[in-house]
Coordinates of C-alpha atoms and ligand atoms in Angstrom, one line a residue:
M1 CA 39.1 72.0 81.3
P2 CA 36.2 70.9 83.5
A3 CA 35.0 73.2 86.3
E4 CA 35.1 71.6 89.7
K5 CA 32.9 72.4 92.7
A6 CA 33.9 72.0 96.3
T7 CA 33.3 73.0 99.9
A8 CA 36.5 74.7 101.2
I9 CA 38.1 76.2 104.2
V10 CA 40.4 79.1 103.5
L11 CA 43.9 78.3 104.9
R12 CA 45.9 81.2 103.5
T13 CA 45.6 84.2 101.1
V14 CA 48.6 86.0 99.5
E15 CA 48.2 89.2 97.6
F16 CA 49.2 88.5 94.0
S17 CA 48.4 91.8 92.3
E18 CA 46.4 94.9 93.0
T19 CA 43.2 93.0 92.4
S20 CA 44.1 89.3 92.8
L21 CA 44.9 86.8 95.5
V22 CA 46.6 83.4 95.5
V23 CA 44.5 81.3 97.9
V24 CA 45.3 78.0 99.6
L25 CA 42.2 76.1 100.4
F26 CA 41.4 72.8 102.2
T27 CA 38.5 71.2 100.3
R28 CA 36.4 68.3 101.5
E29 CA 36.3 66.8 98.0
F30 CA 39.9 67.3 96.7
G31 CA 42.1 68.0 99.8
K32 CA 44.4 71.0 99.5
V33 CA 44.1 73.2 96.5
R34 CA 45.9 76.3 95.5
G35 CA 44.3 78.8 93.2
L36 CA 44.5 82.2 91.7
A37 CA 41.4 84.3 92.4
K38 CA 41.4 87.2 89.9
G39 CA 39.6 90.2 91.1
A40 CA 39.3 88.8 94.6
R41 CA 40.6 92.0 96.2
R42 CA 37.8 94.0 94.6
L43 CA 34.8 94.5 96.9
K44 CA 32.4 93.5 94.1
G45 CA 32.8 90.5 91.9
P46 CA 32.5 86.7 91.9
F47 CA 34.1 86.3 95.3
E48 CA 32.1 88.8 97.4
S49 CA 34.8 89.0 100.1
A50 CA 34.3 85.3 100.8
L51 CA 38.0 84.4 100.8
D52 CA 38.5 85.4 104.4
L53 CA 41.0 83.4 106.5
L54 CA 39.3 80.3 107.9
A55 CA 36.0 81.1 106.2
Q56 CA 34.1 78.2 104.8
C57 CA 32.9 78.7 101.3
R58 CA 31.5 76.9 98.3
I59 CA 34.0 77.3 95.4
V60 CA 34.1 76.7 91.7
F61 CA 37.5 76.3 90.1
L62 CA 39.3 75.2 86.9
R63 CA 41.9 72.6 87.5
K64 CA 45.1 73.3 85.7
S65 CA 47.7 70.8 84.6
S66 CA 50.5 69.9 87.0
E67 CA 52.6 72.9 87.8
A68 CA 50.2 75.8 87.1
L69 CA 47.9 77.2 89.8
D70 CA 44.3 76.3 89.6
L71 CA 42.0 79.2 88.6
L72 CA 39.3 80.0 91.1
T73 CA 36.2 81.4 89.3
E74 CA 33.7 81.7 92.1
A75 CA 33.4 81.6 95.9
K76 CA 30.2 81.8 97.9
L77 CA 30.6 82.4 101.6
L78 CA 29.0 79.8 103.9
R79 CA 30.4 80.9 107.2
R80 CA 33.0 83.3 108.5
F81 CA 35.4 82.3 111.4
R82 CA 34.6 84.9 114.1
P83 CA 35.2 83.8 117.6
A84 CA 32.8 85.2 120.1
G85 CA 34.1 88.5 121.6
R86 CA 37.1 88.3 119.3
D87 CA 38.7 86.0 121.8
L88 CA 42.4 85.9 121.0
A89 CA 43.0 82.3 122.3
S90 CA 40.2 81.0 120.0
L91 CA 41.5 83.1 117.1
Y92 CA 45.1 81.7 117.5
A93 CA 43.7 78.2 117.9
G94 CA 41.9 78.7 114.5
Y95 CA 45.1 79.9 112.9
Y96 CA 46.8 76.8 114.3
V97 CA 44.2 74.5 112.7
A98 CA 44.9 76.2 109.4
E99 CA 48.6 75.8 109.8
L100 CA 48.3 72.1 110.6
L101 CA 46.0 71.4 107.7
G102 CA 48.4 73.2 105.4
E103 CA 51.5 71.4 106.8
L104 CA 50.2 67.9 107.3
T105 CA 48.3 67.4 104.0
D106 CA 49.4 67.3 100.4
D107 CA 47.7 68.9 97.4
Y108 CA 44.9 66.9 95.9
D109 CA 45.0 64.3 98.7
P110 CA 41.4 64.4 100.0
H111 CA 40.5 63.6 103.7
P112 CA 36.8 64.3 104.1
E113 CA 36.8 63.2 107.8
L114 CA 39.7 65.6 108.5
F115 CA 37.7 68.3 106.8
D116 CA 34.7 67.5 109.1
L117 CA 36.9 67.5 112.2
A118 CA 38.4 70.9 111.2
D119 CA 35.0 72.2 110.6
Q120 CA 33.6 71.1 114.0
T121 CA 36.7 72.5 115.7
L122 CA 36.2 75.9 114.0
V123 CA 32.5 76.0 114.9
A124 CA 33.3 75.1 118.6
L125 CA 36.1 77.7 118.8
S126 CA 33.7 80.3 117.3
A127 CA 31.1 79.4 119.9
G128 CA 33.6 80.0 122.7
E129 CA 34.1 76.4 123.8
P130 CA 37.2 75.8 126.0
V131 CA 40.2 76.2 123.6
A132 CA 42.9 73.9 125.1
N133 CA 41.0 70.6 124.9
R134 CA 39.6 71.5 121.5
V135 CA 43.1 72.0 120.1
L136 CA 44.3 68.7 121.6
R137 CA 41.3 66.9 120.1
F138 CA 42.0 68.4 116.7
E139 CA 45.7 67.6 116.8
L140 CA 45.2 64.0 117.9
G141 CA 42.2 63.4 115.7
A142 CA 44.2 64.8 112.7
L143 CA 47.2 62.6 113.5
R144 CA 45.0 59.5 113.7
L145 CA 43.2 60.3 110.4
L146 CA 46.5 60.9 108.6
G147 CA 48.1 57.8 110.0
H148 CA 50.6 59.6 112.2
L149 CA 49.2 58.9 115.6
P150 CA 52.0 57.9 117.9
S151 CA 51.9 54.5 119.5
L152 CA 50.4 55.0 123.0
D153 CA 50.4 51.5 124.6
A154 CA 52.7 49.3 122.5
C155 CA 56.4 49.8 122.1
A156 CA 57.1 51.8 118.9
E157 CA 60.2 49.8 118.4
C158 CA 59.4 46.1 119.1
G159 CA 55.6 46.2 119.5
A160 CA 55.6 44.7 123.1
S161 CA 52.8 46.0 125.2
V162 CA 54.0 48.7 127.6
P163 CA 52.4 48.8 131.0
L164 CA 50.6 52.1 131.5
A165 CA 51.7 52.9 135.1
G166 CA 53.7 55.7 136.6
R167 CA 55.9 57.3 134.0
V168 CA 56.5 55.9 130.6
A169 CA 59.2 56.7 128.1
F170 CA 58.0 58.4 124.9
G171 CA 60.3 58.6 121.9
A172 CA 59.2 61.6 119.7
S173 CA 61.3 60.5 116.8
D174 CA 60.6 56.7 117.3
G175 CA 56.8 57.2 117.0
G176 CA 55.6 56.6 120.5
V177 CA 56.1 54.8 123.8
L178 CA 59.1 52.6 124.3
C179 CA 59.5 49.5 126.5
A180 CA 62.3 49.3 129.1
A181 CA 64.4 47.0 126.7
C182 CA 64.2 49.4 123.8
R183 CA 64.6 52.7 125.7
P184 CA 68.4 52.8 126.3
G185 CA 70.4 54.7 123.8
K186 CA 67.3 56.4 122.1
Q187 CA 67.4 60.1 121.3
E188 CA 64.5 62.6 121.9
V189 CA 62.9 60.6 124.7
V190 CA 60.7 62.3 127.2
S191 CA 59.0 60.7 130.2
V192 CA 55.2 61.0 130.2
T193 CA 52.7 60.0 132.9
A194 CA 50.4 57.0 132.2
G195 CA 47.4 59.4 132.7
S196 CA 48.5 61.6 129.9
L197 CA 48.9 58.7 127.5
R198 CA 45.4 57.5 128.4
A199 CA 44.1 61.1 127.8
M200 CA 45.8 61.1 124.4
A201 CA 44.2 57.8 123.5
Q202 CA 40.7 59.2 124.4
L203 CA 41.4 62.5 122.5
A204 CA 42.4 60.5 119.4
D205 CA 39.3 58.2 119.6
L206 CA 37.0 59.7 116.9
E207 CA 34.3 57.1 117.5
S208 CA 33.7 58.2 121.1
P209 CA 32.7 61.4 122.8
A210 CA 34.5 60.3 126.0
W211 CA 37.2 63.0 125.6
R212 CA 34.6 65.7 126.4
R213 CA 34.4 64.3 130.0
L214 CA 38.2 64.4 130.4
G215 CA 39.1 66.5 133.4
I216 CA 42.6 67.7 132.4
D217 CA 44.2 69.7 135.1
H218 CA 46.7 72.5 134.5
R219 CA 49.7 70.3 135.0
S220 CA 48.6 67.4 132.8
R221 CA 47.7 70.0 130.1
G222 CA 51.2 71.4 130.3
E223 CA 52.6 67.9 129.9
L224 CA 50.3 67.0 127.0
R225 CA 51.2 70.3 125.2
G226 CA 54.9 69.5 125.8
V227 CA 54.7 66.0 124.3
L228 CA 52.6 67.0 121.4
N229 CA 54.7 70.1 120.5
H230 CA 57.8 67.9 120.6
Y231 CA 56.1 65.1 118.5
L232 CA 54.8 67.6 115.9
C233 CA 58.1 69.4 115.6
N234 CA 59.7 66.1 114.9
L235 CA 57.0 65.0 112.4
L236 CA 57.1 68.3 110.5
G237 CA 60.8 68.9 110.8
H238 CA 60.3 72.4 112.2
K239 CA 58.4 74.2 114.9
P240 CA 54.8 75.2 113.8
R241 CA 54.6 79.0 113.9
M242 CA 51.5 79.0 116.1
H243 CA 53.0 76.8 118.9
E244 CA 54.2 79.8 120.9
Y245 CA 50.6 81.2 121.0
L246 CA 48.9 78.0 122.3
Ligands
ZN1 ZN1 60.4 47.6 122.8

């Protein structure tokens, strides 16, 4: 059984015994990994309290066959997640990043760019950057990288270009905007302003820093949250636990 090395973000820890933890990690190299960390609840040992929620660490683990949990043998802390002033909004946003990484990805399905986006998001939240836009950027960037980005300017049903003016129909279960011909009879349709759709496209554009200059007022932010909450609930088949804290 070869030992693997990876850089990981701690998504979840569950007490397994008096001294051990089961840990869910999102690694840059292998995607999501679940492992047993024997002795991790002792202060001294091969884990040195590195397995803190949202901490980034360098891990060594033994990959087990199919059903069994991997065995974590070492974790070295690279950085803890400690928002400045223990700001609750930043902390909850961090928990939400962990929840989405856990829910949207599969075990052993690596997405290094998503790892980097999560890493940048956690660093920005720790540094006290405005939370709401950072969360939107992470959600839309993650959806793009995982191939789940809703269609924002072409009808999700027929592919026709949808003019971005006034209010536009958005079908959460259809995968994006709908043209006037496809709209009738559809379920789960909300109406979104063209401005919010343009903002979503900028937030999802990972090549461009233009989203940083977006002035999103209170009302638009409420609308964006509403649309994304609805879309993500549909995609995941349930409401993310952290939605009520955003
Ligand atoms: Zn259509």
